[in-house]
């Protein structure tokens, strides 16, 4: 299983950055290869992605979510992946967003992308696109402030 960690500093308050990240259906606007996301309920999403001519659909579960701190998820089917996005207040107007992802590449193209470091490059590029997206807008498009606890945290 491959893993990657990437960060970006966004010139926006932590509340706006976090709120925008919770708008999963807006991800195709700044994530390359994400064609569509449907938010099914507070903890379930359906994704359609494409990479190197391969289209995949999968469901993912939000396993943990705490306002202005973190959003964690895991896929419910192939391709297997999981991750966490953390938000760190650097100042009143600057937020660091860090993405940590673990993935189990499924096909040949995904295995090559993982082994050559292209997954990390893509994650970094998506974070930079997110930064540009929210900085140009000047405000978030919405937000969800609910908490989701890890199942084993009860």
Coordinates of N, CA, C and O in Angstrom, one line a residue:
X1 N 0.9 -1.2 0.0 CA 0.0 0.0 0.0 C 0.9 1.2 0.0 O 1.8 1.3 0.8
X2 N 0.6 2.2 -0.9 CA 1.4 3.4 -1.0 C 0.8 4.5 -0.1 O -0.4 4.4 0.3
X3 N 1.6 5.4 0.3 CA 1.1 6.5 1.1 C 1.8 7.8 0.6 O 2.9 7.8 0.1
X4 N 1.1 8.9 0.9 CA 1.7 10.2 0.6 C 1.2 11.2 1.6 O 0.1 11.1 2.1
X5 N 2.0 12.3 1.8 CA 1.6 13.4 2.7 C 2.0 14.7 2.0 O 3.2 14.8 1.6
X6 N 1.1 15.6 1.8 CA 1.4 16.9 1.1 C 0.7 17.9 1.9 O -0.4 17.7 2.5
X7 N 1.2 19.2 1.9 CA 0.6 20.3 2.6 C 0.6 21.5 1.7 O 1.4 21.6 0.8
X8 N -0.3 22.5 2.0 CA -0.3 23.8 1.3 C -0.8 24.8 2.3 O -1.7 24.5 3.2
X9 N -0.3 26.0 2.3 CA -0.7 27.1 3.1 C -1.7 27.9 2.3 O -1.4 28.4 1.2
X10 N -2.9 28.1 2.8 CA -4.0 28.9 2.1 C -4.2 30.2 2.8 O -4.2 30.3 4.1
X11 N -4.2 31.3 2.0 CA -4.4 32.6 2.6 C -5.9 32.8 2.8 O -6.6 33.5 2.0
X12 N -6.5 32.2 3.8 CA -7.9 32.3 4.2 C -8.0 31.8 5.6 O -7.2 31.0 6.1
X13 N -8.9 32.3 6.4 CA -9.2 31.9 7.8 C -9.5 30.4 7.8 O -10.1 29.9 6.9
X14 N -9.2 29.8 8.9 CA -9.4 28.3 9.1 C -10.9 28.0 8.9 O -11.2 26.9 8.3
X15 N -11.8 28.8 9.4 CA -13.2 28.5 9.3 C -13.6 28.4 7.8 O -14.3 27.4 7.4
X16 N -13.2 29.4 7.0 CA -13.5 29.3 5.6 C -12.9 28.1 4.8 O -13.5 27.5 4.0
X17 N -11.7 27.8 5.2 CA -11.0 26.7 4.5 C -11.6 25.4 4.9 O -11.9 24.6 4.0
X18 N -11.9 25.2 6.2 CA -12.6 24.0 6.6 C -14.0 23.9 6.0 O -14.4 22.8 5.4
X19 N -14.7 25.0 6.0 CA -16.1 24.9 5.5 C -16.0 24.5 4.0 O -16.9 23.7 3.5
X20 N -15.1 25.1 3.2 CA -15.0 24.8 1.8 C -14.7 23.3 1.6 O -15.2 22.6 0.8
X21 N -13.8 22.8 2.4 CA -13.4 21.4 2.3 C -14.6 20.4 2.5 O -14.6 19.4 1.9
X22 N -15.5 20.8 3.3 CA -16.7 20.0 3.6 C -17.7 20.0 2.5 O -18.7 19.3 2.5
X23 N -17.5 20.8 1.5 CA -18.4 20.9 0.3 C -17.9 19.9 -0.8 O -17.3 20.2 -1.8
X24 N -18.0 18.6 -0.5 CA -17.4 17.5 -1.3 C -17.9 17.6 -2.7 O -17.1 17.3 -3.6
X25 N -19.1 18.0 -3.0 CA -19.6 18.0 -4.4 C -18.9 19.1 -5.2 O -19.0 19.1 -6.4
X26 N -18.1 20.0 -4.6 CA -17.4 21.0 -5.3 C -16.0 20.5 -5.7 O -15.3 21.2 -6.4
X27 N -15.5 19.4 -5.2 CA -14.2 18.8 -5.5 C -13.8 18.8 -7.0 O -12.7 19.1 -7.3
X28 N -14.8 18.4 -7.9 CA -14.4 18.4 -9.3 C -13.9 19.8 -9.8 O -13.2 19.8 -10.8
X29 N -14.3 20.9 -9.1 CA -13.8 22.2 -9.6 C -12.3 22.4 -9.4 O -11.8 23.3 -10.0
X30 N -11.7 21.6 -8.5 CA -10.3 21.8 -8.2 C -9.5 20.5 -8.1 O -8.3 20.6 -7.9
X31 N -10.1 19.4 -8.3 CA -9.4 18.1 -8.2 C -9.4 17.5 -9.6 O -10.4 17.1 -10.1
X32 N -8.2 17.3 -10.1 CA -8.0 16.7 -11.4 C -8.4 15.2 -11.3 O -8.0 14.5 -10.4
X33 N -9.2 14.8 -12.2 CA -9.5 13.4 -12.3 C -10.8 13.0 -11.5 O -11.2 11.9 -11.5
X34 N -11.3 14.0 -10.7 CA -12.5 13.8 -10.0 C -13.7 14.3 -10.8 O -13.7 15.5 -11.0
X35 N -14.5 13.4 -11.4 CA -15.5 13.9 -12.3 C -16.8 14.3 -11.6 O -17.5 15.2 -12.0
X36 N -17.1 13.5 -10.5 CA -18.3 13.8 -9.8 C -18.3 13.2 -8.4 O -17.7 12.1 -8.2
X37 N -18.9 13.9 -7.4 CA -19.1 13.4 -6.1 C -20.5 13.7 -5.7 O -20.9 14.9 -5.8
X38 N -21.2 12.7 -5.1 CA -22.5 12.9 -4.6 C -22.4 12.7 -3.1 O -21.9 11.6 -2.7
X39 N -22.9 13.6 -2.3 CA -23.0 13.5 -0.9 C -24.3 12.7 -0.6 O -25.4 13.3 -0.8
X40 N -24.2 11.5 -0.2 CA -25.4 10.7 0.0 C -26.1 11.0 1.4 O -27.3 11.0 1.5
X41 N -25.3 11.2 2.4 CA -25.8 11.6 3.7 C -24.6 12.2 4.5 O -23.6 12.5 3.8
X42 N -24.7 12.4 5.8 CA -23.6 13.1 6.5 C -22.3 12.4 6.5 O -21.2 13.0 6.6
X43 N -22.3 11.1 6.2 CA -21.0 10.3 6.3 C -20.7 9.5 5.1 O -19.8 8.7 5.0
X44 N -21.6 9.5 4.0 CA -21.4 8.7 2.8 C -21.3 9.5 1.6 O -22.2 10.4 1.4
X45 N -20.4 9.2 0.7 CA -20.2 9.9 -0.6 C -20.1 8.8 -1.7 O -19.6 7.7 -1.4
X46 N -20.4 9.2 -2.9 CA -20.3 8.4 -4.1 C -19.4 9.2 -5.1 O -19.7 10.3 -5.4
X47 N -18.3 8.6 -5.5 CA -17.3 9.2 -6.4 C -17.3 8.6 -7.7 O -17.4 7.4 -7.9
X48 N -17.0 9.5 -8.7 CA -16.7 9.0 -10.1 C -15.4 9.7 -10.4 O -15.3 10.9 -10.4
X49 N -14.3 8.9 -10.7 CA -13.0 9.4 -11.0 C -12.5 8.9 -12.4 O -13.0 7.8 -12.8
X50 N -11.6 9.6 -12.9 CA -10.9 9.0 -14.1 C -9.4 9.4 -14.1 O -9.1 10.5 -13.7
X51 N -8.6 8.4 -14.5 CA -7.2 8.6 -14.5 C -6.6 7.7 -15.7 O -7.0 6.5 -15.7
X52 N -5.9 8.3 -16.5 CA -5.2 7.6 -17.6 C -6.2 6.8 -18.4 O -6.0 5.6 -18.7
X53 N -7.4 7.4 -18.7 CA -8.4 6.7 -19.5 C -9.2 5.6 -18.7 O -10.1 5.0 -19.3
X54 N -9.0 5.5 -17.4 CA -9.7 4.5 -16.6 C -10.7 5.2 -15.7 O -10.3 6.1 -14.9
X55 N -12.0 4.9 -15.9 CA -13.0 5.5 -15.0 C -13.4 4.5 -13.9 O -13.6 3.4 -14.1
X56 N -13.5 5.1 -12.7 CA -13.8 4.2 -11.5 C -15.0 4.9 -10.8 O -15.0 6.1 -10.7
X57 N -15.8 4.1 -10.2 CA -16.9 4.6 -9.3 C -16.7 3.8 -8.0 O -16.4 2.6 -8.0
X58 N -16.8 4.6 -6.9 CA -16.7 3.9 -5.6 C -17.4 4.8 -4.5 O -17.7 6.0 -4.8
X59 N -17.7 4.1 -3.4 CA -18.3 4.8 -2.3 C -17.3 5.0 -1.2 O -16.3 4.2 -1.1
X60 N -17.4 6.1 -0.4 CA -16.5 6.3 0.7 C -17.3 6.7 1.9 O -18.3 7.3 1.8
X61 N -16.7 6.4 3.1 CA -17.3 6.7 4.3 C -16.5 7.7 5.1 O -15.2 7.5 5.2
X62 N -17.0 8.8 5.5 CA -16.3 9.8 6.4 C -16.3 9.1 7.8 O -17.3 8.8 8.4
X63 N -15.1 8.8 8.3 CA -14.9 8.1 9.5 C -14.7 9.0 10.7 O -14.9 8.6 11.8
X64 N -14.3 10.2 10.4 CA -14.1 11.2 11.5 C -14.1 12.6 10.9 O -13.6 12.8 9.8
X65 N -14.8 13.5 11.6 CA -14.9 14.9 11.1 C -15.1 15.8 12.3 O -16.0 15.6 13.1
X66 N -14.2 16.7 12.5 CA -14.2 17.7 13.6 C -14.0 19.1 13.0 O -12.9 19.3 12.4
X67 N -14.9 20.0 13.2 CA -14.8 21.3 12.6 C -13.4 22.0 12.9 O -12.9 22.0 14.0
X68 N -12.8 22.5 11.8 CA -11.5 23.2 11.8 C -10.4 22.3 12.3 O -9.3 22.9 12.6
X69 N -10.5 21.0 12.4 CA -9.5 20.1 12.8 C -9.1 19.1 11.7 O -8.0 19.0 11.2
X70 N -10.1 18.3 11.4 CA -9.8 17.1 10.5 C -11.1 16.5 9.8 O -12.2 16.6 10.4
X71 N -10.8 15.9 8.7 CA -11.8 15.1 8.0 C -11.1 13.8 7.5 O -10.1 13.9 6.8
X72 N -11.6 12.7 8.0 CA -10.9 11.4 7.6 C -12.0 10.5 6.9 O -13.2 10.7 7.1
X73 N -11.5 9.7 6.0 CA -12.4 8.8 5.2 C -11.7 7.5 4.9 O -10.5 7.4 5.0
X74 N -12.5 6.6 4.4 CA -12.0 5.3 3.8 C -13.0 4.9 2.7 O -14.1 5.2 2.8
X75 N -12.4 4.3 1.7 CA -13.3 3.8 0.6 C -14.0 2.5 1.1 O -13.5 1.8 2.0
X76 N -15.2 2.3 0.6 CA -16.0 1.2 1.0 C -15.8 0.0 0.0 O -16.3 -1.1 0.2
X77 N -15.0 0.2 -1.1 CA -14.8 -0.8 -2.1 C -13.5 -0.5 -2.8 O -12.8 0.5 -2.4
X78 N -13.2 -1.2 -3.9 CA -12.0 -1.0 -4.7 C -12.2 0.3 -5.5 O -13.3 0.7 -5.8
X79 N -11.2 1.1 -5.7 CA -9.8 0.9 -5.2 C -9.7 1.3 -3.7 O -10.3 2.3 -3.3
X80 N -9.0 0.5 -2.9 CA -8.9 0.7 -1.5 C -8.0 2.0 -1.2 O -6.9 2.0 -1.7
X81 N -8.6 2.9 -0.4 CA -7.8 4.0 0.0 C -8.4 4.6 1.3 O -9.6 4.4 1.5
X82 N -7.6 5.4 2.0 CA -8.1 6.0 3.2 C -7.2 7.3 3.4 O -6.1 7.3 2.8
X83 N -7.7 8.2 4.1 CA -6.9 9.4 4.4 C -7.5 10.3 5.4 O -8.5 10.1 5.9
X84 N -6.7 11.4 5.6 CA -7.2 12.4 6.5 C -6.6 13.8 6.0 O -5.5 13.9 5.5
X85 N -7.5 14.7 6.1 CA -7.1 16.1 5.8 C -7.2 16.8 7.2 O -8.2 16.8 7.9
X86 N -6.1 17.5 7.5 CA -6.0 18.3 8.8 C -5.8 19.7 8.4 O -5.3 20.1 7.4
X87 N -6.4 20.6 9.3 CA -6.4 22.0 9.2 C -5.6 22.6 10.4 O -6.0 22.3 11.5
X88 N -4.7 23.5 10.1 CA -3.9 24.1 11.1 C -3.9 25.6 11.0 O -3.5 26.1 9.9
X89 N -4.4 26.3 12.0 CA -4.4 27.8 12.0 C -3.0 28.3 12.1 O -2.3 28.1 13.2
X90 N -2.5 29.0 11.1 CA -1.1 29.6 11.2 C -1.2 31.0 11.7 O -0.3 31.5 12.3
X91 N -2.3 31.7 11.3 CA -2.6 33.1 11.7 C -4.1 33.3 11.5 O -4.8 32.4 11.0
X92 N -4.6 34.5 11.8 CA -6.0 34.8 11.5 C -6.4 34.6 10.1 O -7.6 34.4 9.8
X93 N -5.4 34.7 9.2 CA -5.7 34.7 7.7 C -5.0 33.7 7.0 O -5.1 33.6 5.7
X94 N -4.3 32.8 7.6 CA -3.6 31.7 6.9 C -3.8 30.4 7.6 O -3.7 30.2 8.8
X95 N -4.1 29.3 6.8 CA -4.4 28.0 7.2 C -3.5 27.0 6.5 O -3.4 27.1 5.2
X96 N -2.9 26.1 7.2 CA -2.2 25.0 6.5 C -3.1 23.8 6.4 O -3.8 23.4 7.4
X97 N -3.2 23.3 5.2 CA -4.0 22.1 4.9 C -3.1 21.0 4.6 O -2.2 21.1 3.7
X98 N -3.2 19.8 5.3 CA -2.3 18.7 5.1 C -3.2 17.5 4.7 O -4.1 17.2 5.4
X99 N -2.8 16.8 3.6 CA -3.4 15.6 3.2 C -2.5 14.4 3.4 O -1.4 14.4 2.9
X100 N -3.0 13.4 4.1 CA -2.3 12.2 4.3 C -3.2 11.1 3.7 O -4.3 11.0 4.0
X101 N -2.6 10.3 2.7 CA -3.4 9.3 2.0 C -2.7 8.0 2.0 O -1.5 8.0 1.7
X102 N -3.4 6.9 2.2 CA -2.9 5.6 2.0 C -3.8 5.0 0.9 O -5.0 5.1 0.9
X103 N -3.1 4.3 -0.1 CA -3.9 3.7 -1.2 C -3.3 2.4 -1.6 O -2.1 2.2 -1.5
X104 N -4.2 1.6 -2.1 CA -3.8 0.3 -2.6 C -4.1 0.3 -4.1 O -5.2 0.1 -4.5
X105 N -3.1 0.6 -4.9 CA -3.3 0.8 -6.4 C -3.9 -0.5 -7.0 O -3.4 -1.6 -6.7
X106 N -4.9 -0.3 -7.8 CA -5.6 -1.4 -8.3 C -5.1 -1.9 -9.7 O -4.8 -3.0 -9.9
X107 N -5.0 -1.0 -10.6 CA -4.6 -1.4 -12.0 C -3.2 -1.0 -12.3 O -2.5 -0.4 -11.5
X108 N -2.8 -1.3 -13.5 CA -1.4 -1.1 -13.9 C -1.0 0.4 -13.8 O 0.0 0.8 -13.3
X109 N -1.9 1.3 -14.4 CA -1.7 2.7 -14.4 C -1.6 3.3 -12.9 O -0.7 4.1 -12.6
X110 N -2.4 2.8 -12.0 CA -2.4 3.2 -10.7 C -1.1 2.8 -9.9 O -0.5 3.5 -9.1
X111 N -0.7 1.5 -10.3 CA 0.5 1.0 -9.7 C 1.8 1.8 -10.1 O 2.6 2.2 -9.3
X112 N 1.8 2.2 -11.4 CA 2.9 3.0 -11.9 C 2.9 4.4 -11.3 O 3.9 4.9 -10.8
X113 N 1.7 5.0 -11.2 CA 1.6 6.3 -10.6 C 2.0 6.3 -9.1 O 2.7 7.2 -8.7
X114 N 1.7 5.2 -8.4 CA 2.1 5.1 -7.0 C 3.6 4.9 -6.9 O 4.3 5.6 -6.1
X115 N 4.2 4.0 -7.7 CA 5.6 3.7 -7.6 C 6.5 4.8 -8.0 O 7.6 5.0 -7.6
X116 N 6.1 5.7 -9.0 CA 6.9 6.8 -9.5 C 6.7 8.1 -8.8 O 7.3 9.1 -9.1
X117 N 5.8 8.1 -7.8 CA 5.5 9.3 -7.0 C 4.5 10.2 -7.6 O 4.3 11.3 -7.1
X118 N 3.9 9.8 -8.7 CA 2.9 10.6 -9.3 C 1.7 10.9 -8.5 O 1.0 11.9 -8.6
X119 N 1.4 10.0 -7.6 CA 0.2 10.2 -6.7 C 0.5 11.4 -5.8 O -0.4 12.3 -5.6
X120 N 1.7 11.5 -5.2 CA 2.0 12.6 -4.4 C 2.0 13.9 -5.2 O 1.5 15.0 -4.7
X121 N 2.5 13.9 -6.4 CA 2.4 15.1 -7.3 C 1.0 15.5 -7.5 O 0.7 16.7 -7.5
X122 N 0.2 14.5 -7.8 CA -1.3 14.8 -8.1 C -1.9 15.4 -6.8 O -2.7 16.4 -6.9
X123 N -1.7 14.8 -5.7 CA -2.3 15.3 -4.4 C -1.8 16.8 -4.2 O -2.6 17.7 -3.8
X124 N -0.5 17.0 -4.4 CA 0.0 18.4 -4.2 C -0.6 19.4 -5.2 O -1.0 20.5 -4.8
X125 N -0.8 18.9 -6.4 CA -1.4 19.8 -7.4 C -2.8 20.1 -7.1 O -3.3 21.2 -7.2
X126 N -3.6 19.1 -6.6 CA -4.9 19.3 -6.1 C -5.0 20.3 -5.0 O -5.9 21.1 -4.9
X127 N -4.1 20.1 -4.0 CA -4.1 21.1 -2.9 C -3.8 22.5 -3.4 O -4.4 23.5 -2.9
X128 N -2.9 22.7 -4.3 CA -2.6 24.0 -4.9 C -3.8 24.5 -5.6 O -4.1 25.7 -5.5
X129 N -4.5 23.7 -6.3 CA -5.8 24.1 -7.0 C -6.8 24.5 -6.0 O -7.6 25.5 -6.2
X130 N -6.9 23.7 -4.9 CA -7.9 24.1 -3.8 C -7.5 25.5 -3.3 O -8.4 26.3 -3.1
X131 N -6.2 25.7 -3.0 CA -5.8 27.0 -2.5 C -6.2 28.1 -3.5 O -6.8 29.1 -3.0
X132 N -5.9 27.9 -4.7 CA -6.3 29.0 -5.7 C -7.8 29.1 -5.8 O -8.3 30.3 -5.8
X133 N -8.6 28.0 -5.7 CA -10.0 28.1 -5.7 C -10.6 28.9 -4.6 O -11.4 29.9 -4.9
X134 N -10.2 28.7 -3.4 CA -10.8 29.5 -2.3 C -10.2 30.9 -2.2 O -10.9 31.8 -1.9
X135 N -8.9 31.0 -2.5 CA -8.3 32.4 -2.4 C -9.0 33.3 -3.5 O -9.2 34.5 -3.2
X136 N -9.2 32.8 -4.7 CA -9.9 33.6 -5.7 C -11.3 34.0 -5.4 O -11.8 35.1 -5.7
X137 N -12.0 33.0 -4.8 CA -13.4 33.2 -4.4 C -13.5 34.2 -3.3 O -14.5 35.0 -3.2
X138 N -12.6 34.2 -2.3 CA -12.6 35.1 -1.2 C -13.6 34.6 -0.1 O -13.6 35.2 1.0
X139 N -14.3 33.5 -0.3 CA -15.2 33.0 0.7 C -15.5 31.5 0.3 O -15.4 31.1 -0.9
X140 N -16.0 30.8 1.3 CA -16.4 29.4 1.0 C -17.8 29.4 0.3 O -18.5 30.3 0.4
X141 N -18.1 28.3 -0.3 CA -19.3 28.1 -1.0 C -20.4 27.5 -0.1 O -21.6 27.4 -0.5
X142 N -20.0 27.1 1.1 CA -20.9 26.5 2.1 C -20.1 25.9 3.2 O -18.9 26.1 3.2
X143 N -20.8 25.1 4.0 CA -20.0 24.4 5.1 C -20.9 23.5 5.9 O -22.1 23.7 5.9
X144 N -20.3 22.5 6.4 CA -21.0 21.6 7.3 C -20.2 21.5 8.6 O -19.0 21.2 8.6
X145 N -20.8 21.8 9.7 CA -20.1 21.9 11.0 C -20.3 20.8 11.9 O -19.9 20.9 13.1
X146 N -20.9 19.7 11.5 CA -21.2 18.6 12.3 C -19.9 17.8 12.7 O -18.9 17.9 12.1
X147 N -20.0 17.0 13.8 CA -19.0 16.1 14.2 C -19.3 14.7 13.8 O -20.4 14.3 13.9
X148 N -18.2 14.0 13.4 CA -18.3 12.5 13.2 C -17.2 11.9 14.0 O -16.1 12.3 13.8
X149 N -17.6 11.0 14.9 CA -16.6 10.3 15.7 C -16.1 9.0 15.1 O -16.9 8.4 14.4
X150 N -14.9 8.7 15.3 CA -14.4 7.4 14.9 C -15.2 6.3 15.6 O -15.6 6.4 16.7
X151 N -15.6 5.2 14.8 CA -16.4 4.2 15.4 C -15.8 3.6 16.7 O -16.5 3.3 17.6
X152 N -14.5 3.5 16.8 CA -13.8 2.9 18.0 C -13.6 4.0 19.1 O -13.1 3.6 20.1
X153 N -14.0 5.2 18.9 CA -13.8 6.3 19.9 C -15.0 6.3 20.9 O -14.9 7.1 21.8
X154 N -16.0 5.5 20.7 CA -17.1 5.6 21.6 C -16.9 4.8 22.9 O -16.3 3.9 23.1

